mmCIF file of C-alpha atoms in Angstrom:
data_model
loop_
_atom_site.group_PDB
_atom_site.id
_atom_site.type_symbol
_atom_site.label_atom_id
_atom_site.label_comp_id
_atom_site.label_asym_id
_atom_site.label_seq_id
_atom_site.Cartn_x
_atom_site.Cartn_y
_atom_site.Cartn_z
ATOM 1 C CA UNK A 1 8.118 -5.959 11.652
ATOM 2 C CA UNK A 2 9.490 -7.778 8.678
ATOM 3 C CA UNK A 3 9.607 -7.476 4.930
ATOM 4 C CA UNK A 4 8.849 -4.344 3.002
ATOM 5 C CA UNK A 5 11.662 -1.895 2.489
ATOM 6 C CA UNK A 6 13.703 -2.310 5.607
ATOM 7 C CA UNK A 7 17.186 -3.719 5.667
ATOM 8 C CA UNK A 8 20.219 -3.339 3.441
ATOM 9 C CA UNK A 9 20.520 -2.553 -0.219
ATOM 10 C CA UNK A 10 18.517 -4.936 -2.363
ATOM 11 C CA UNK A 11 19.065 -5.616 -6.039
ATOM 12 C CA UNK A 12 17.180 -7.454 -8.748
ATOM 13 C CA UNK A 13 18.485 -9.025 -11.934
ATOM 14 C CA UNK A 14 17.710 -5.793 -13.732
ATOM 15 C CA UNK A 15 20.318 -4.065 -11.604
ATOM 16 C CA UNK A 16 17.836 -1.607 -10.111
ATOM 17 C CA UNK A 17 18.053 -0.906 -6.424
ATOM 18 C CA UNK A 18 14.644 -1.114 -4.746
ATOM 19 C CA UNK A 19 15.384 0.265 -1.321
ATOM 20 C CA UNK A 20 17.996 2.388 0.375
ATOM 21 C CA UNK A 21 19.730 2.044 3.746
ATOM 22 C CA UNK A 22 17.679 3.589 6.515
ATOM 23 C CA UNK A 23 18.927 6.360 8.732
ATOM 24 C CA UNK A 24 18.707 6.575 12.479
ATOM 25 C CA UNK A 25 15.017 7.469 12.587
ATOM 26 C CA UNK A 26 13.076 5.123 14.834
ATOM 27 C CA UNK A 27 9.574 6.153 13.806
ATOM 28 C CA UNK A 28 7.330 5.489 10.850
ATOM 29 C CA UNK A 29 8.651 6.575 7.431
ATOM 30 C CA UNK A 30 6.306 9.101 5.849
ATOM 31 C CA UNK A 31 5.517 9.741 2.214
ATOM 32 C CA UNK A 32 2.735 9.782 -0.347
ATOM 33 C CA UNK A 33 1.445 8.246 -3.517
ATOM 34 C CA UNK A 34 3.021 10.050 -6.465
ATOM 35 C CA UNK A 35 1.913 10.342 -10.085
ATOM 36 C CA UNK A 36 4.031 8.741 -12.823
ATOM 37 C CA UNK A 37 2.750 11.231 -15.419
ATOM 38 C CA UNK A 38 5.556 12.166 -17.785
ATOM 39 C CA UNK A 39 7.607 9.095 -16.886
ATOM 40 C CA UNK A 40 7.852 6.696 -13.975
ATOM 41 C CA UNK A 41 11.015 8.417 -12.719
ATOM 42 C CA UNK A 42 9.106 11.646 -12.258
ATOM 43 C CA UNK A 43 7.266 10.111 -9.305
ATOM 44 C CA UNK A 44 10.590 9.978 -7.479
ATOM 45 C CA UNK A 45 11.311 13.605 -8.330
ATOM 46 C CA UNK A 46 7.886 14.656 -7.079
ATOM 47 C CA UNK A 47 8.258 12.730 -3.843
ATOM 48 C CA UNK A 48 11.737 14.060 -3.156
ATOM 49 C CA UNK A 49 10.584 17.619 -3.854
ATOM 50 C CA UNK A 50 8.311 17.532 -0.771
ATOM 51 C CA UNK A 51 10.688 15.521 1.439
ATOM 52 C CA UNK A 52 8.973 12.159 1.201
ATOM 53 C CA UNK A 53 10.862 9.308 2.836
ATOM 54 C CA UNK A 54 8.765 6.760 0.917
ATOM 55 C CA UNK A 55 6.859 6.848 -2.352
ATOM 56 C CA UNK A 56 4.047 4.678 -3.690
ATOM 57 C CA UNK A 57 3.394 4.524 -7.436
ATOM 58 C CA UNK A 58 1.159 2.879 -9.985
ATOM 59 C CA UNK A 59 3.389 0.992 -12.405
ATOM 60 C CA UNK A 60 1.094 2.035 -15.279
ATOM 61 C CA UNK A 61 -2.164 3.953 -15.739
ATOM 62 C CA UNK A 62 -4.263 2.568 -12.877
ATOM 63 C CA UNK A 63 -7.504 2.651 -14.895
ATOM 64 C CA UNK A 64 -6.184 0.646 -17.849
ATOM 65 C CA UNK A 65 -5.760 -3.097 -18.049
ATOM 66 C CA UNK A 66 -2.344 -2.907 -19.681
ATOM 67 C CA UNK A 67 0.428 -0.415 -20.349
ATOM 68 C CA UNK A 68 3.430 -0.190 -22.623
ATOM 69 C CA UNK A 69 6.570 -2.039 -21.495
ATOM 70 C CA UNK A 70 9.286 0.181 -20.088
ATOM 71 C CA UNK A 71 12.025 0.974 -22.566
ATOM 72 C CA UNK A 72 15.697 0.526 -21.614
ATOM 73 C CA UNK A 73 15.994 4.322 -21.515
ATOM 74 C CA UNK A 74 13.045 4.618 -19.102
ATOM 75 C CA UNK A 75 14.501 1.985 -16.786
ATOM 76 C CA UNK A 76 17.896 3.665 -16.877
ATOM 77 C CA UNK A 77 16.357 7.042 -16.057
ATOM 78 C CA UNK A 78 14.404 5.524 -13.180
ATOM 79 C CA UNK A 79 17.542 3.861 -11.806
ATOM 80 C CA UNK A 80 19.442 7.144 -12.073
ATOM 81 C CA UNK A 81 16.745 9.041 -10.181
ATOM 82 C CA UNK A 82 16.528 6.332 -7.526
ATOM 83 C CA UNK A 83 20.251 6.512 -6.881
ATOM 84 C CA UNK A 84 20.048 10.295 -6.622
ATOM 85 C CA UNK A 85 17.204 10.375 -4.090
ATOM 86 C CA UNK A 86 17.324 9.607 -0.394
ATOM 87 C CA UNK A 87 14.191 7.485 -0.386
ATOM 88 C CA UNK A 88 13.875 4.677 2.141
ATOM 89 C CA UNK A 89 11.323 2.805 0.039
ATOM 90 C CA UNK A 90 9.527 2.882 -3.303
ATOM 91 C CA UNK A 91 6.672 0.427 -3.714
ATOM 92 C CA UNK A 92 3.775 -0.085 -6.076
ATOM 93 C CA UNK A 93 0.011 -0.324 -6.145
ATOM 94 C CA UNK A 94 -1.757 -2.641 -8.587
ATOM 95 C CA UNK A 95 -4.379 -1.251 -10.970
ATOM 96 C CA UNK A 96 -7.919 -0.596 -9.786
ATOM 97 C CA UNK A 97 -9.578 -2.615 -12.545
ATOM 98 C CA UNK A 98 -8.143 -5.890 -11.261
ATOM 99 C CA UNK A 99 -10.745 -8.077 -9.542
ATOM 100 C CA UNK A 100 -9.565 -11.571 -8.636
ATOM 101 C CA UNK A 101 -12.851 -12.201 -6.828
ATOM 102 C CA UNK A 102 -14.952 -12.003 -9.992
ATOM 103 C CA UNK A 103 -16.764 -15.089 -11.298
ATOM 104 C CA UNK A 104 -15.212 -16.858 -14.277
ATOM 105 C CA UNK A 105 -15.457 -14.807 -17.446
ATOM 106 C CA UNK A 106 -13.787 -12.070 -19.453
ATOM 107 C CA UNK A 107 -13.398 -9.677 -16.523
ATOM 108 C CA UNK A 108 -11.606 -12.281 -14.450
ATOM 109 C CA UNK A 109 -9.314 -13.290 -17.311
ATOM 110 C CA UNK A 110 -8.369 -9.677 -17.914
ATOM 111 C CA UNK A 111 -7.774 -9.227 -14.194
ATOM 112 C CA UNK A 112 -5.361 -12.148 -14.073
ATOM 113 C CA UNK A 113 -3.457 -10.952 -17.141
ATOM 114 C CA UNK A 114 -3.383 -7.378 -15.865
ATOM 115 C CA UNK A 115 -1.957 -8.442 -12.501
ATOM 116 C CA UNK A 116 0.701 -10.519 -14.279
ATOM 117 C CA UNK A 117 1.548 -7.419 -16.308
ATOM 118 C CA UNK A 118 1.787 -5.247 -13.183
ATOM 119 C CA UNK A 119 4.084 -7.763 -11.484
ATOM 120 C CA UNK A 120 6.329 -7.823 -14.539
ATOM 121 C CA UNK A 121 6.601 -4.027 -14.528
ATOM 122 C CA UNK A 122 7.207 -4.003 -10.763
ATOM 123 C CA UNK A 123 9.939 -6.590 -11.190
ATOM 124 C CA UNK A 124 11.642 -4.472 -13.854
ATOM 125 C CA UNK A 125 11.584 -1.487 -11.495
ATOM 126 C CA UNK A 126 12.849 -3.549 -8.573
ATOM 127 C CA UNK A 127 9.850 -2.830 -6.353
ATOM 128 C CA UNK A 128 9.610 -5.042 -3.249
ATOM 129 C CA UNK A 129 5.824 -5.326 -3.289
ATOM 130 C CA UNK A 130 2.592 -4.283 -4.971
ATOM 131 C CA UNK A 131 -0.419 -3.298 -2.863
ATOM 132 C CA UNK A 132 -3.482 -5.184 -4.100
ATOM 133 C CA UNK A 133 -7.188 -4.895 -3.290
ATOM 134 C CA UNK A 134 -8.330 -8.509 -2.763
ATOM 135 C CA UNK A 135 -11.391 -8.283 -5.016
ATOM 136 C CA UNK A 136 -15.199 -8.198 -5.085
ATOM 137 C CA UNK A 137 -17.539 -11.178 -5.331
ATOM 138 C CA UNK A 138 -20.116 -9.265 -7.460
ATOM 139 C CA UNK A 139 -23.080 -11.039 -5.884
ATOM 140 C CA UNK A 140 -21.681 -14.569 -5.819
ATOM 141 C CA UNK A 141 -21.201 -14.424 -2.042
ATOM 142 C CA UNK A 142 -18.210 -13.987 0.241
ATOM 143 C CA UNK A 143 -17.090 -17.619 0.285
ATOM 144 C CA UNK A 144 -17.270 -17.916 -3.508
ATOM 145 C CA UNK A 145 -15.370 -14.656 -3.862
ATOM 146 C CA UNK A 146 -12.630 -15.711 -1.458
ATOM 147 C CA UNK A 147 -12.221 -18.992 -3.312
ATOM 148 C CA UNK A 148 -11.837 -17.146 -6.612
ATOM 149 C CA UNK A 149 -9.239 -14.830 -5.071
ATOM 150 C CA UNK A 150 -7.197 -17.757 -3.775
ATOM 151 C CA UNK A 151 -7.388 -19.583 -7.108
ATOM 152 C CA UNK A 152 -6.379 -16.424 -8.938
ATOM 153 C CA UNK A 153 -3.467 -15.701 -6.618
ATOM 154 C CA UNK A 154 -2.229 -19.271 -6.948
ATOM 155 C CA UNK A 155 -2.288 -18.958 -10.735
ATOM 156 C CA UNK A 156 -0.516 -15.603 -10.730
ATOM 157 C CA UNK A 157 2.112 -16.620 -8.192
ATOM 158 C CA UNK A 158 2.918 -19.797 -10.128
ATOM 159 C CA UNK A 159 3.327 -17.807 -13.330
ATOM 160 C CA UNK A 160 5.644 -15.294 -11.619
ATOM 161 C CA UNK A 161 7.658 -17.700 -9.467
ATOM 162 C CA UNK A 162 10.926 -16.146 -10.647
ATOM 163 C CA UNK A 163 9.874 -12.701 -9.372
ATOM 164 C CA UNK A 164 10.586 -11.655 -5.777
ATOM 165 C CA UNK A 165 7.741 -9.096 -5.845
ATOM 166 C CA UNK A 166 5.212 -9.722 -3.078
ATOM 167 C CA UNK A 167 1.508 -8.877 -3.209
ATOM 168 C CA UNK A 168 0.477 -6.809 -0.191
ATOM 169 C CA UNK A 169 -3.224 -7.426 0.398
ATOM 170 C CA UNK A 170 -4.961 -4.243 1.505
ATOM 171 C CA UNK A 171 -7.882 -4.174 3.904
ATOM 172 C CA UNK A 172 -10.888 -2.484 2.327
ATOM 173 C CA UNK A 173 -13.868 -0.378 3.380
ATOM 174 C CA UNK A 174 -16.215 -3.103 2.152
ATOM 175 C CA UNK A 175 -17.979 -0.933 -0.385
ATOM 176 C CA UNK A 176 -20.392 -2.876 -2.563
ATOM 177 C CA UNK A 177 -19.306 -6.527 -2.652
ATOM 178 C CA UNK A 178 -15.614 -5.811 -1.997
ATOM 179 C CA UNK A 179 -13.917 -8.359 0.221
ATOM 180 C CA UNK A 180 -11.210 -7.534 2.733
ATOM 181 C CA UNK A 181 -13.238 -5.310 5.070
ATOM 182 C CA UNK A 182 -13.076 -8.062 7.642
ATOM 183 C CA UNK A 183 -9.510 -8.875 8.630
ATOM 184 C CA UNK A 184 -10.588 -12.507 8.712
ATOM 185 C CA UNK A 185 -10.967 -12.305 4.909
ATOM 186 C CA UNK A 186 -7.262 -11.527 4.562
ATOM 187 C CA UNK A 187 -6.439 -14.324 6.998
ATOM 188 C CA UNK A 188 -8.527 -16.785 4.982
ATOM 189 C CA UNK A 189 -6.593 -15.896 1.838
ATOM 190 C CA UNK A 190 -3.275 -16.372 3.647
ATOM 191 C CA UNK A 191 -4.379 -19.739 5.005
ATOM 192 C CA UNK A 192 -5.488 -21.114 1.652
ATOM 193 C CA UNK A 193 -2.978 -19.706 -0.835
ATOM 194 C CA UNK A 194 -0.189 -22.003 -1.975
ATOM 195 C CA UNK A 195 2.680 -19.518 -1.597
ATOM 196 C CA UNK A 196 1.878 -17.318 1.417
ATOM 197 C CA UNK A 197 5.501 -16.139 1.514
ATOM 198 C CA UNK A 198 4.740 -14.110 -1.630
ATOM 199 C CA UNK A 199 1.949 -12.258 0.205
ATOM 200 C CA UNK A 200 2.079 -9.350 2.645
ATOM 201 C CA UNK A 201 -0.353 -6.927 4.290
ATOM 202 C CA UNK A 202 -0.962 -3.198 3.827
ATOM 203 C CA UNK A 203 -3.240 -1.578 6.411
ATOM 204 C CA UNK A 204 -5.348 1.432 5.429
ATOM 205 C CA UNK A 205 -6.535 3.574 8.350
ATOM 206 C CA UNK A 206 -9.565 5.032 6.552
ATOM 207 C CA UNK A 207 -10.692 1.596 5.429
ATOM 208 C CA UNK A 208 -10.401 0.237 8.955
ATOM 209 C CA UNK A 209 -12.753 2.920 10.282
ATOM 210 C CA UNK A 210 -15.155 2.626 7.353
ATOM 211 C CA UNK A 211 -15.291 -1.149 7.835
ATOM 212 C CA UNK A 212 -16.257 -0.764 11.495
ATOM 213 C CA UNK A 213 -12.927 -0.878 13.360
ATOM 214 C CA UNK A 214 -12.936 2.106 15.723
ATOM 215 C CA UNK A 215 -9.298 3.132 15.451
ATOM 216 C CA UNK A 216 -10.028 6.591 16.891
ATOM 217 C CA UNK A 217 -9.050 5.497 20.401
ATOM 218 C CA UNK A 218 -5.846 3.757 21.494
ATOM 219 C CA UNK A 219 -7.953 0.848 22.750
ATOM 220 C CA UNK A 220 -9.781 0.489 19.421
ATOM 221 C CA UNK A 221 -6.573 0.782 17.417
ATOM 222 C CA UNK A 222 -4.863 -1.828 19.579
ATOM 223 C CA UNK A 223 -7.843 -4.172 19.217
ATOM 224 C CA UNK A 224 -7.643 -3.984 15.419
ATOM 225 C CA UNK A 225 -3.876 -4.468 15.345
ATOM 226 C CA UNK A 226 -4.101 -7.326 17.836
ATOM 227 C CA UNK A 227 -6.572 -8.998 15.473
ATOM 228 C CA UNK A 228 -4.093 -8.653 12.612
ATOM 229 C CA UNK A 229 -1.407 -10.154 14.837
ATOM 230 C CA UNK A 230 -3.492 -13.119 15.978
ATOM 231 C CA UNK A 231 -4.952 -13.936 12.555
ATOM 232 C CA UNK A 232 -1.984 -13.246 10.277
ATOM 233 C CA UNK A 233 1.037 -11.953 12.194
ATOM 234 C CA UNK A 234 2.360 -8.409 12.409
ATOM 235 C CA UNK A 235 5.547 -9.488 10.643
ATOM 236 C CA UNK A 236 3.440 -9.656 7.472
ATOM 237 C CA UNK A 237 2.604 -5.926 7.572
ATOM 238 C CA UNK A 238 4.879 -4.082 5.120
ATOM 239 C CA UNK A 239 3.169 -0.679 4.842
ATOM 240 C CA UNK A 240 0.346 1.513 6.101
ATOM 241 C CA UNK A 241 -1.866 3.871 4.147
ATOM 242 C CA UNK A 242 -2.391 6.913 6.365
ATOM 243 C CA UNK A 243 -5.734 8.345 5.314
ATOM 244 C CA UNK A 244 -8.484 10.085 7.246
ATOM 245 C CA UNK A 245 -12.069 9.210 6.284
ATOM 246 C CA UNK A 246 -14.830 11.453 5.006
ATOM 247 C CA UNK A 247 -17.395 8.840 6.006
ATOM 248 C CA UNK A 248 -18.382 7.553 9.447
ATOM 249 C CA UNK A 249 -17.455 4.475 11.436
ATOM 250 C CA UNK A 250 -18.893 1.404 9.719
ATOM 251 C CA UNK A 251 -20.150 3.344 6.686
ATOM 252 C CA UNK A 252 -18.673 0.798 4.242
ATOM 253 C CA UNK A 253 -18.100 3.777 1.907
ATOM 254 C CA UNK A 254 -14.522 4.470 0.791
ATOM 255 C CA UNK A 255 -13.794 8.213 0.836
ATOM 256 C CA UNK A 256 -10.404 9.552 1.892
ATOM 257 C CA UNK A 257 -9.756 12.874 3.621
ATOM 258 C CA UNK A 258 -6.708 14.837 4.706
ATOM 259 C CA UNK A 259 -5.197 14.044 8.095
ATOM 260 C CA UNK A 260 -7.382 15.617 10.779
ATOM 261 C CA UNK A 261 -10.041 16.625 8.268
ATOM 262 C CA UNK A 262 -12.176 13.526 8.555
ATOM 263 C CA UNK A 263 -13.903 11.177 10.960
ATOM 264 C CA UNK A 264 -10.689 9.715 12.412
ATOM 265 C CA UNK A 265 -9.298 13.076 13.480
ATOM 266 C CA UNK A 266 -5.847 14.510 14.098
ATOM 267 C CA UNK A 267 -5.556 13.289 17.676
ATOM 268 C CA UNK A 268 -6.133 9.659 16.720
ATOM 269 C CA UNK A 269 -3.278 9.712 14.235
ATOM 270 C CA UNK A 270 -1.042 10.448 17.204
ATOM 271 C CA UNK A 271 -1.363 6.918 18.580
ATOM 272 C CA UNK A 272 -1.305 5.447 15.081
ATOM 273 C CA UNK A 273 1.952 6.965 13.839
ATOM 274 C CA UNK A 274 3.685 6.522 17.203
ATOM 275 C CA UNK A 275 2.877 2.815 17.461
ATOM 276 C CA UNK A 276 6.325 1.224 17.987
ATOM 277 C CA UNK A 277 5.147 -1.951 16.271
ATOM 278 C CA UNK A 278 5.278 -0.062 12.977
ATOM 279 C CA UNK A 279 8.547 1.787 13.453
ATOM 280 C CA UNK A 280 10.475 2.128 10.176
ATOM 281 C CA UNK A 281 7.561 0.928 8.083
ATOM 282 C CA UNK A 282 6.212 3.111 5.242
ATOM 283 C CA UNK A 283 3.291 5.324 6.235
ATOM 284 C CA UNK A 284 1.947 6.561 2.926
ATOM 285 C CA UNK A 285 -0.678 9.222 2.200
ATOM 286 C CA UNK A 286 -3.406 8.617 -0.382
ATOM 287 C CA UNK A 287 -5.318 11.784 0.368
ATOM 288 C CA UNK A 288 -6.900 14.283 -2.053
ATOM 289 C CA UNK A 289 -4.408 16.758 -3.513
ATOM 290 C CA UNK A 290 -3.729 19.375 -6.152
ATOM 291 C CA UNK A 291 -1.081 19.269 -8.861
ATOM 292 C CA UNK A 292 1.247 21.419 -6.748
ATOM 293 C CA UNK A 293 1.121 18.822 -3.921
ATOM 294 C CA UNK A 294 0.398 21.467 -1.268
ATOM 295 C CA UNK A 295 -2.047 19.157 0.507
ATOM 296 C CA UNK A 296 0.619 16.442 0.722
ATOM 297 C CA UNK A 297 3.013 18.991 2.200
ATOM 298 C CA UNK A 298 0.453 19.954 4.841
ATOM 299 C CA UNK A 299 -0.492 16.360 5.676
ATOM 300 C CA UNK A 300 3.158 15.313 6.013
ATOM 301 C CA UNK A 301 3.725 18.297 8.298
ATOM 302 C CA UNK A 302 0.835 17.182 10.509
ATOM 303 C CA UNK A 303 2.082 13.578 10.697
ATOM 304 C CA UNK A 304 5.612 14.656 11.575
ATOM 305 C CA UNK A 305 4.322 17.077 14.187
ATOM 306 C CA UNK A 306 2.508 14.209 15.887
ATOM 307 C CA UNK A 307 5.770 12.285 16.140
ATOM 308 C CA UNK A 308 7.575 15.378 17.421
ATOM 309 C CA UNK A 309 4.842 15.951 20.018
ATOM 310 C CA UNK A 310 5.230 12.385 21.237
ATOM 311 C CA UNK A 311 9.027 12.726 21.529
ATOM 312 C CA UNK A 312 8.653 15.983 23.428
ATOM 313 C CA UNK A 313 6.130 14.414 25.795
ATOM 314 C CA UNK A 314 8.331 11.369 26.385
ATOM 315 C CA UNK A 315 11.371 13.507 27.188
ATOM 316 C CA UNK A 316 9.569 15.907 29.517
ATOM 317 C CA UNK A 317 10.136 15.415 33.267
ATOM 318 C CA UNK A 318 7.169 14.299 35.356
#
């Protein structure tokens, strides 16, 4: 795998380090999405408090178009916390209001400006990439929606050409008119965009199932990943969202569940998290949780137990 948060120390003009040297672990790096309530640095504190190896954040309130710029004090505090934590990767997720697939109009213009704003904030924090939902065509049709997404990405990438932040396109469940539920949609965007080197891929396990990819068996999982490889290339995958699904195979309804508490099931996550093709990539939870993070603690425990079980099995004599 390439990209993402693997490698040596990286540094942006702001002086903020965006990833740390990795240890000797050969498996997937586990963590969770963390709230930035009270200050963006607090997401790092929350993640470290439950032994996350990776943390995903929103760079601002995810249900607002724009947020306040970070102050020098906020950036300094974030940098201080990042240096103090043993996190392999911190990356971002773009706001949910952004829809590059929308027809021309006010919503699309706000989406473009909001994504530019998110990239600026991500650049200031030194994040390597922002996960982005491709967009919804809102009735205009898939081809029209894909064309709008490509045009929008080209505009945004031109305007942010000095930023090294990549946009990691996330596969979707296909709810409503959302594009990205077919992996071929992501491939089409890659093929047509002017600067594909600024793009990446984030794979969501719940969305794969909900979109009709039966990842519950090793054969089904391998078929989906082989499709990613043939259409786009596995070197473009920079992170995985590890979510179970409350809804059934092919439901096209996006509802996350705790690991082993949904339609994918605990056993299936065994072949997912032990896939050597994704060793040392972030595997990030986006599952329902309480303020005390106890559900994250439990889900991380389950994921790590699946890796431990695999190591035990591999080392056992025949």
